Coordinates of C-alpha atoms in Angstrom, one line a residue:
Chain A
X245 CA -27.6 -61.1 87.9
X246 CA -24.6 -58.4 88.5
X247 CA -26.4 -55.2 89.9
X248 CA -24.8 -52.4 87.5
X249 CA -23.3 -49.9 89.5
X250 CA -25.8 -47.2 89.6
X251 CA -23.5 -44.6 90.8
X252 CA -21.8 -44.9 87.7
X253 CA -25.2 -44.6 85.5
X254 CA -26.3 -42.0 87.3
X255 CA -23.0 -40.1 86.6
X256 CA -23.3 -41.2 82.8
X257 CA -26.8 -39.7 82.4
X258 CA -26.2 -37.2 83.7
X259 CA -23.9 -36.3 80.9
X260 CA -27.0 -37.2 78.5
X261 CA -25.7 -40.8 78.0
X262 CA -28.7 -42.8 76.4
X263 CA -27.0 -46.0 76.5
X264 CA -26.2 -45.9 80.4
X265 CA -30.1 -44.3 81.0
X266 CA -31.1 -47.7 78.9
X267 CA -29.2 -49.4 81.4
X268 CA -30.3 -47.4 84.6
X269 CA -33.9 -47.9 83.4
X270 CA -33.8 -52.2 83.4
X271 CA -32.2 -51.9 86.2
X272 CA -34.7 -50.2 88.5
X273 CA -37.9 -49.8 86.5
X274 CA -40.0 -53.0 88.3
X275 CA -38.7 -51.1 91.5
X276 CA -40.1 -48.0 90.6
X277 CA -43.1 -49.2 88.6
X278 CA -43.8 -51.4 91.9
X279 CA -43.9 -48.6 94.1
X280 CA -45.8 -46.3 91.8
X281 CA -48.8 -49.0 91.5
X282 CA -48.1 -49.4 95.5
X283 CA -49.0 -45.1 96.0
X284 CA -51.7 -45.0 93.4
X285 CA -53.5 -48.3 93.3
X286 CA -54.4 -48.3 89.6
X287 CA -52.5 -49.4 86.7
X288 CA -52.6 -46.8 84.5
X289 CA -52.2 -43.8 86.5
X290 CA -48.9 -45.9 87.4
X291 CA -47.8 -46.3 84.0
X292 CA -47.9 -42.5 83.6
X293 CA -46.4 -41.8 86.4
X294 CA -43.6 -44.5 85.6
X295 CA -43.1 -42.3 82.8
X296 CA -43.1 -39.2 83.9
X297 CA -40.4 -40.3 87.0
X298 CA -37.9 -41.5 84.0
X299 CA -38.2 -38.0 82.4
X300 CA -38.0 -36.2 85.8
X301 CA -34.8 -39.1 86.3
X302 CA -33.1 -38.0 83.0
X303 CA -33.1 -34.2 83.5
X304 CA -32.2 -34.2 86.7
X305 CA -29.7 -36.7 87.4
X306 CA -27.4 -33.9 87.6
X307 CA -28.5 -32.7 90.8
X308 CA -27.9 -36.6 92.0
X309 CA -24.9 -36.1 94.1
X310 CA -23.0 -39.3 95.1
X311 CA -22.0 -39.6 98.4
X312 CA -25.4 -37.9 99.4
X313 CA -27.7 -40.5 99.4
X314 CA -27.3 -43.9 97.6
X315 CA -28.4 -43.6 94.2
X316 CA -31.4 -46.0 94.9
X317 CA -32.4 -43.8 97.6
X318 CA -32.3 -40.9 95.4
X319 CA -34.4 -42.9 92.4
X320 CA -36.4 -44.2 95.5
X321 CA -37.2 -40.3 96.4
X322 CA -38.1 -38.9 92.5
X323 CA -40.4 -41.5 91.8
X324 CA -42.4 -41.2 95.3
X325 CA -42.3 -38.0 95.7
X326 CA -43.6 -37.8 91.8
X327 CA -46.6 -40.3 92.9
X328 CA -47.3 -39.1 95.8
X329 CA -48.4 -35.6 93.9
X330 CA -50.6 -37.8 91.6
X331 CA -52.3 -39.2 94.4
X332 CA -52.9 -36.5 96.7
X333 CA -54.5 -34.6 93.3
X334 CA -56.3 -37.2 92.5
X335 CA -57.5 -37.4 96.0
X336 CA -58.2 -34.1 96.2
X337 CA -60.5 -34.6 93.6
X338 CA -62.6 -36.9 94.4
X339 CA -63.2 -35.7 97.2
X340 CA -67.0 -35.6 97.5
X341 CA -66.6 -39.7 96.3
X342 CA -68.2 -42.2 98.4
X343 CA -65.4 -45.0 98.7
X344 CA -67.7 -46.6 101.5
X345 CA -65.8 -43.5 104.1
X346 CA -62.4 -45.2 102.9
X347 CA -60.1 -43.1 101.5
X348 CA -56.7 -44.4 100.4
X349 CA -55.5 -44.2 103.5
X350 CA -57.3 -46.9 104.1
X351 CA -55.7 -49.1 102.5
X352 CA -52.3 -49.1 104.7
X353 CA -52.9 -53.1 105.6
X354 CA -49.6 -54.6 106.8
X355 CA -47.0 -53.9 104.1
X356 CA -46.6 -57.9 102.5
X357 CA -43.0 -58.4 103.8
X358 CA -42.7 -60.2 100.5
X359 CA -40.2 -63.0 99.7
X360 CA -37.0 -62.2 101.4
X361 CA -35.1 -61.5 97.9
X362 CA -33.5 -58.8 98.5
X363 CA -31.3 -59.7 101.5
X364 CA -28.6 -56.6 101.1
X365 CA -30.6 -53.8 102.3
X366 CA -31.3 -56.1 105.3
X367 CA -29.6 -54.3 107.8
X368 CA -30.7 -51.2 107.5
X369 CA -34.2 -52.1 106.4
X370 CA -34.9 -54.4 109.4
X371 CA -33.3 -51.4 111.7
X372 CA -36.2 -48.8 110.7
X373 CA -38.6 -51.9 111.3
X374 CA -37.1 -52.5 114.6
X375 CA -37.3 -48.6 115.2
X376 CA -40.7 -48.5 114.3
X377 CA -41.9 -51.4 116.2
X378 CA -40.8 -49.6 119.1
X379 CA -43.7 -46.9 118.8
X380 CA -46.9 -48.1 119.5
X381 CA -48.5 -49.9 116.6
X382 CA -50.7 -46.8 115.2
X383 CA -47.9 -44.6 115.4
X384 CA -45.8 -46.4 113.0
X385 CA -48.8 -46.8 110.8
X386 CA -49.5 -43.0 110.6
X387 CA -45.2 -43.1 109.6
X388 CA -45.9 -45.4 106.7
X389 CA -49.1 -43.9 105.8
X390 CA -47.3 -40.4 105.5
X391 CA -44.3 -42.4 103.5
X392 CA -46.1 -45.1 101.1
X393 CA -50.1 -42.9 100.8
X394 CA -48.7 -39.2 100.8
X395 CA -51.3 -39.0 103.5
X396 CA -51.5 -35.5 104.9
X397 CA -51.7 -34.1 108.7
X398 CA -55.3 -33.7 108.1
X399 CA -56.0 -37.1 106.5
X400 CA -53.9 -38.9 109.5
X401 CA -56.1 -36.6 111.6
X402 CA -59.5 -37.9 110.0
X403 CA -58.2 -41.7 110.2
X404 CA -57.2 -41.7 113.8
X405 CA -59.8 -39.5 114.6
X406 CA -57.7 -36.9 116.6
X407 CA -57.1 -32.9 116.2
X408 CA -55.2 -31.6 113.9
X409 CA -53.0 -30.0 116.0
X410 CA -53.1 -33.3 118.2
X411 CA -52.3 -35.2 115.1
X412 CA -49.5 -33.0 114.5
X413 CA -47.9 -33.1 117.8
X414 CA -48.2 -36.6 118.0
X415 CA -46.4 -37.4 114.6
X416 CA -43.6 -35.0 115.5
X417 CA -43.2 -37.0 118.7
X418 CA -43.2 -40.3 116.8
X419 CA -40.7 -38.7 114.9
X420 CA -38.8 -37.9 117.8
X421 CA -39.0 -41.3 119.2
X422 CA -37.6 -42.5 115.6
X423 CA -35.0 -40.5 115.1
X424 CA -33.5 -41.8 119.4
X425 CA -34.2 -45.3 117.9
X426 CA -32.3 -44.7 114.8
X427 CA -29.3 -43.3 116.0
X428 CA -28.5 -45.8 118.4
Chain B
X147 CA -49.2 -28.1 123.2
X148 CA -47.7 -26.8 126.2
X149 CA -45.3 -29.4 126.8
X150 CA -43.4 -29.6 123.6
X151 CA -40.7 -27.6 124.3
X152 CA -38.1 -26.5 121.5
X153 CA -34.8 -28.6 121.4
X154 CA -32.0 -28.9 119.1
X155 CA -33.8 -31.9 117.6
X156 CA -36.6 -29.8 116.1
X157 CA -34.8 -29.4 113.5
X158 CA -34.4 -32.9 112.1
X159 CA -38.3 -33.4 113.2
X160 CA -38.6 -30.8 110.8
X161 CA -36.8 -32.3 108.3
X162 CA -39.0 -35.5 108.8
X163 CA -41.8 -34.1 108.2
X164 CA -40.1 -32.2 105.2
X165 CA -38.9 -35.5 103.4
X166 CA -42.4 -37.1 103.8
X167 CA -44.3 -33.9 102.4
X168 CA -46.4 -33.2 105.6
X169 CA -45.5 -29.8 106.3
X170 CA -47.9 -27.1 105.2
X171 CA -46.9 -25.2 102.0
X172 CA -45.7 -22.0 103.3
X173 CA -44.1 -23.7 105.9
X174 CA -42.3 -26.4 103.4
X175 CA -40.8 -23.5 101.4
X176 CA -39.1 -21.8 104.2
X177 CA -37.9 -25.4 104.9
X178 CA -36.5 -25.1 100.8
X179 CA -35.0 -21.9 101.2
X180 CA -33.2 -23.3 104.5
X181 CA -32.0 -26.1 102.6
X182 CA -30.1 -24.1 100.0
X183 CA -27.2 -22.4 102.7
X184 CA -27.6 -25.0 105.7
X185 CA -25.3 -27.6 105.1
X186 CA -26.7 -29.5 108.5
X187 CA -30.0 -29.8 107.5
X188 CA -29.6 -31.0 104.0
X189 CA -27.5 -33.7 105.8
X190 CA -30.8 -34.3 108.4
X191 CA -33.2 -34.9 105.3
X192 CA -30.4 -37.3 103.4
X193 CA -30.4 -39.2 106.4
X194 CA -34.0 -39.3 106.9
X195 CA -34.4 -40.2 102.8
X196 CA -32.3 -42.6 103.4
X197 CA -34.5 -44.5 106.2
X198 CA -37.8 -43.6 104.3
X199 CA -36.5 -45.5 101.1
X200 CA -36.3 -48.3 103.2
X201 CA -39.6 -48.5 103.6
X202 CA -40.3 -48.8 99.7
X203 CA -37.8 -51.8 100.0
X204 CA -40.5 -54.4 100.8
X205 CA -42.5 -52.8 97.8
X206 CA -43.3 -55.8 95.2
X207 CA -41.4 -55.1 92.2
X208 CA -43.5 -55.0 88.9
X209 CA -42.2 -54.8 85.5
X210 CA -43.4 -52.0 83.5
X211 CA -45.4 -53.1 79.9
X212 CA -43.1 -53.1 77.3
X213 CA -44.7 -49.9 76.1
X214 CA -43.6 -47.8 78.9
X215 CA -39.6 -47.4 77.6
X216 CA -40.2 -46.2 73.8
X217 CA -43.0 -43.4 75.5
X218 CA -40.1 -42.3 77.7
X219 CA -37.6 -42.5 74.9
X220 CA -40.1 -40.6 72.7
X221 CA -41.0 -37.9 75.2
X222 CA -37.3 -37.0 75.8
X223 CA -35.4 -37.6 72.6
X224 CA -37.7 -36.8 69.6
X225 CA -36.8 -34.2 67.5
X226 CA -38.1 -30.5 68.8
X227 CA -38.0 -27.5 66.7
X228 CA -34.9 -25.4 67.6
X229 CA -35.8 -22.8 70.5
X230 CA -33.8 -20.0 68.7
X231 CA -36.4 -20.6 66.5
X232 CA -39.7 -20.5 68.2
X233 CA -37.9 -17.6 70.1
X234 CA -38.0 -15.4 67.1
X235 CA -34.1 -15.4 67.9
X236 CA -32.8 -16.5 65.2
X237 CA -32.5 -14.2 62.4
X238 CA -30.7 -11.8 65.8
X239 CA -28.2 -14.3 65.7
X240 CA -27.7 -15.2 61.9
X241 CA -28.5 -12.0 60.4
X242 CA -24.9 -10.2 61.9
X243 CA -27.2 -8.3 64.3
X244 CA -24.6 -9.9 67.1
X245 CA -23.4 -6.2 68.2
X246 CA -26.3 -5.4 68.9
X247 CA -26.5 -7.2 72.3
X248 CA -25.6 -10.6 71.5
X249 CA -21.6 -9.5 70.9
X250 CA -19.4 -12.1 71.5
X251 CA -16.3 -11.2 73.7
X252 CA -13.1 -11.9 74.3
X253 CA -12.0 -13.4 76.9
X254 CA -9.5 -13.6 79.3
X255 CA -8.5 -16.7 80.8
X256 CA -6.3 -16.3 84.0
X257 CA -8.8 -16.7 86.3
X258 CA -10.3 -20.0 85.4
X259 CA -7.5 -22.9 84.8
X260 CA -3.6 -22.9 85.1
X261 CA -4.0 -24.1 81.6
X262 CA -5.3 -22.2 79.0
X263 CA -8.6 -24.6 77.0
X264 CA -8.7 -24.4 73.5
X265 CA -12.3 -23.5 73.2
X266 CA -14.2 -20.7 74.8
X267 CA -16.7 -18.8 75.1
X268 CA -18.3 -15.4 76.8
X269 CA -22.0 -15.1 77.1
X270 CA -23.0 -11.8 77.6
X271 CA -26.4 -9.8 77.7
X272 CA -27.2 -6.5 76.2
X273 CA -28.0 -4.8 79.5
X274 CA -25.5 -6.4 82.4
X275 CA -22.9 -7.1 79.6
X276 CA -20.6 -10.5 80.3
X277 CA -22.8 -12.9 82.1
X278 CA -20.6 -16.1 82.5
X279 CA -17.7 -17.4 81.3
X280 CA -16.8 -20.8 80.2
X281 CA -13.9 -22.8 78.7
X282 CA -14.6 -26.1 77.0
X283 CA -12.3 -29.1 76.2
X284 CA -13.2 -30.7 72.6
X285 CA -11.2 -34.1 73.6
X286 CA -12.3 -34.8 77.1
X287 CA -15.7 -33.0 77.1
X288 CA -14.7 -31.1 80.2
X289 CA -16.3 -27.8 80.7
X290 CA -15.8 -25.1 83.4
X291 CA -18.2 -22.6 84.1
X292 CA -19.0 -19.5 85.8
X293 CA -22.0 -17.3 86.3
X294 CA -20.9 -13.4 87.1
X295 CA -24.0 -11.9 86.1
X296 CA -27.8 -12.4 85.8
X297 CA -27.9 -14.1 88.9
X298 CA -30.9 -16.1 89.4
X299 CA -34.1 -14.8 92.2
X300 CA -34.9 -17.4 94.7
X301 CA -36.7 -20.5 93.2
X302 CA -34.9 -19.7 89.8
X303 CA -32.0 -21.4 88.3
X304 CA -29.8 -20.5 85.4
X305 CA -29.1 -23.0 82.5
X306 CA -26.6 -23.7 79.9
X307 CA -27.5 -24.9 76.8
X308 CA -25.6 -26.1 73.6
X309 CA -26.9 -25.3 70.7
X310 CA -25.7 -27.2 67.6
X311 CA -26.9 -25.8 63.8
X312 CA -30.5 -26.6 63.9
X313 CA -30.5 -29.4 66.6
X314 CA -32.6 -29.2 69.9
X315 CA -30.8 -27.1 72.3
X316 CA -28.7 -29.8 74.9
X317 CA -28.5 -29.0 78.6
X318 CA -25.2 -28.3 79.2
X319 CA -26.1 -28.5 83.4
X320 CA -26.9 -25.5 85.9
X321 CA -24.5 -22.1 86.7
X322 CA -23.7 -21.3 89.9
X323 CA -23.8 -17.5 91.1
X324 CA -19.7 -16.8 91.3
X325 CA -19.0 -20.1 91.2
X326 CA -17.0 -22.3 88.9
X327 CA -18.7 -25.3 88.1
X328 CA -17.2 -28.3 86.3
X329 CA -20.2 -29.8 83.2
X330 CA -19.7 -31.8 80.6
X331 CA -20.2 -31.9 76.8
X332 CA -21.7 -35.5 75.5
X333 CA -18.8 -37.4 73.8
X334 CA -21.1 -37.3 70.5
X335 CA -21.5 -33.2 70.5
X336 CA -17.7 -33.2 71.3
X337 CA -16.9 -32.7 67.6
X338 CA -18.7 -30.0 66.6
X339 CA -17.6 -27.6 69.8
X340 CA -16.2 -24.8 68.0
X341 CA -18.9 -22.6 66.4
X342 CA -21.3 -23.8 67.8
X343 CA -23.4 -21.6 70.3
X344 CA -23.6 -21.4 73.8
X345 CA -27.1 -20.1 75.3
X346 CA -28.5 -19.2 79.6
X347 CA -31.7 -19.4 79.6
X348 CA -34.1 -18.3 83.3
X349 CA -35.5 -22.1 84.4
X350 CA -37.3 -23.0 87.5
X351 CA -35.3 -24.1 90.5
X352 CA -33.4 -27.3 89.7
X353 CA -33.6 -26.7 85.8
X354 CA -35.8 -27.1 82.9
X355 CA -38.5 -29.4 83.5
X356 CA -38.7 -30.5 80.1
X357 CA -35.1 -30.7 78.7
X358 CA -35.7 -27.7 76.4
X359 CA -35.3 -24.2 77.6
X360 CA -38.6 -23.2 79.5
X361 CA -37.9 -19.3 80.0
X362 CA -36.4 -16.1 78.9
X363 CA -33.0 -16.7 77.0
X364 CA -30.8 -14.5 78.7
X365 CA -27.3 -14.5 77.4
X366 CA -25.8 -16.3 74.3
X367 CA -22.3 -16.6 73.2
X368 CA -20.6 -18.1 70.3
X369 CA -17.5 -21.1 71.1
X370 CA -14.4 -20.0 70.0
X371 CA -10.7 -21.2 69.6
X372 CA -8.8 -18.8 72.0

């Protein structure tokens, strides 16, 4: 199937076109519903937050600039950011719960690489791999966990059992180390 | 830590840890503030969005239930009483209280486009007088705009709104302080441009979070043939 130009649907709802958010919506939803369910781990806070990203996606796709980031990137960035508030409130919340001393953080198991069926962000996806396979292991796991569980500087801290401040300095570091890689 | 020392390269750690929402509130704000006149750092947290997202490329994809799209439709498009209305501002408007605060001006067109547009409009407050000035094309939809009064306090944006007869107030887009900014009318409102009413309304930064007018109205004008 033809991948509609999402530039272009962007730009259209942007100018309150329903037909082209119609569009824009089959084109990316099981995208963005994926990685909702993949930050919050339960089916229904996902289906809100599905919702709630498509609102946030409709009244701002003004401020979607193309040329900026690649309009995927940009739908990536609403509907994570969006879940990653849900989940850090919800864990928030619970705090005092007994998950066996798990927290979602937890959960960070290697990411199932998945059947190889989207071959066109390839490139660039196997370059941050590459990049982050360069740091040592837990590093790029505290990377993802910040990405993919909203984890905070203090949660990463609990996890890997550091400082704070260690756990800070250490990230940046990685961070450091990722950007070298990624410039090469 | 002693032995982190402070390199040009801070910067795009900082943006790092800005794109993955690590940095502590206060600190993530100054971060936000940054971002609105430095060019170079907005361009450090694209680049670092655009590795991130990567990372949500391996992410199963999952169809939503069917349910999801008609809740989305339903939130955004069903029918809202007007704002004027819950605002209390309509019989100001309809009741030919206009001069007193809500006058229409005229407007003067020189410094806007080489061509004068058939339609516009002056939105001006009772206090700070004209607040923006806009020109609108009925046929292509094209509207230019500019905010020369009322600008917005940091974190704040200003709005414009259409308002057609008794329909829900449309987002027209964001004003820019002193800036001309090119919107866009939708091809269906085209028709029904001239006499209609253009409204600014105070919204958080970015815009309205709901796609109605959140906060104080602070200007209106009417859309007029020049």
């Amino acid at each position: 199937m033809a991948q509609p130009d999402l530039d272009e649907l962007l730009a259209r709802v942007s100018m309150a076109d329903r037909a082209a958010f119609g569009q824009l919506y089959s084109a990316t939803s099981a995208k963005l519903f994926g990685l909702c369910l993949r930050i919050l781990h339960d089916r229904a806070q996902a289906e809100d937050a599905l919702q709630e990203v498509y609102v946030k996606i409709w009244q701002r796709a003004e401020a979607y600039q193309p040329g900026r980031v690649r309009p995927m990137t940009w739908l990536i960035t609403v509907a994570r950011n969006h879940a990653i508030d849900v989940a850090r409130k919800t864990r928030s919340g619970v705090t005092g719960q007994s998950d066996g001393g798990e927290t979602v953080i937890d959960r960070l198991e290697t990411p199932d690489p998945g059947p190889a069926e989207q071959l066109v962000r390839k490139d660039e996806r196997a370059r941050i791999e590459a990049c982050l396979e360069e740091l040592v292991a837990e590093r790029a796991d505290a990377v993802r966990l910040a990405y993919l569980d909203g984890a905070t500087y203090a949660e990463l801290a609990q996890r890997f059992s550091v400082p704070l401040n260690t756990m800070r300095t250490w990230l940046r570091r990685s961070l450091q180390s990722l950007r070298v890689c990624l410039s090469r | 830590m002693s032995d982190v020392t402070e390199t040009p390269d801070d910067d795009a750690v900082l943006a790092a840890e800005y794109v993955l929402g690590l940095l502590p509130a206060a600190e993530a704000q100054d971060v936000a503030r940054r971002l609105l006149r430095e060019p170079d750092l907005r361009d450090l947290c694209d680049t670092w969005s655009e590795h991130f997202a990567e990372l949500a490329a391996d992410v199963e994809e999952v169809t939503p239930p069917p349910a999801a799209w008609p809740a989305i439709e339903a939130r955004l498009f069903a029918r809202r009483t007007p704002f004027w209305r819950r605002l209390g501002l309509g019989q100001a408007l309809l009741g030919g209280a206009l001069a007193a605060g809500l006058a229409l001006a005229a407007l003067r067109l020189g410094w806007l486009l080489p061509e004068v547009p058939p339609l516009t409009a002056a939105l001006t407050a009772e206090d700070t007088g004209e607040v923006a000035r806009i020109a609108l094309d009925p046929d292509s939809g094209e509207v230019t705009a500019e905010l020369v009064g009322l600008f917005p306090e940091a974190g704040r944006s200003r709005e414009l709104w259409l308002i057609q007869g008794d329909n829900a107030p449309v987002s027209l887009g964001l004003l820019e302080p002193g800036v001309v900014v090119a919107l866009a009318v939708p091809e269906d409102l085209r028709p029904g441009l001239e006499g209609a009413v253009l409204a600014i309304s105070d919204e958080p930064s970015g815009g309205s979070p709901t796609g109605q007018p959140t906060g104080a109205v602070l200007a209106t004008g009417a859309i007029t043939a020049s």
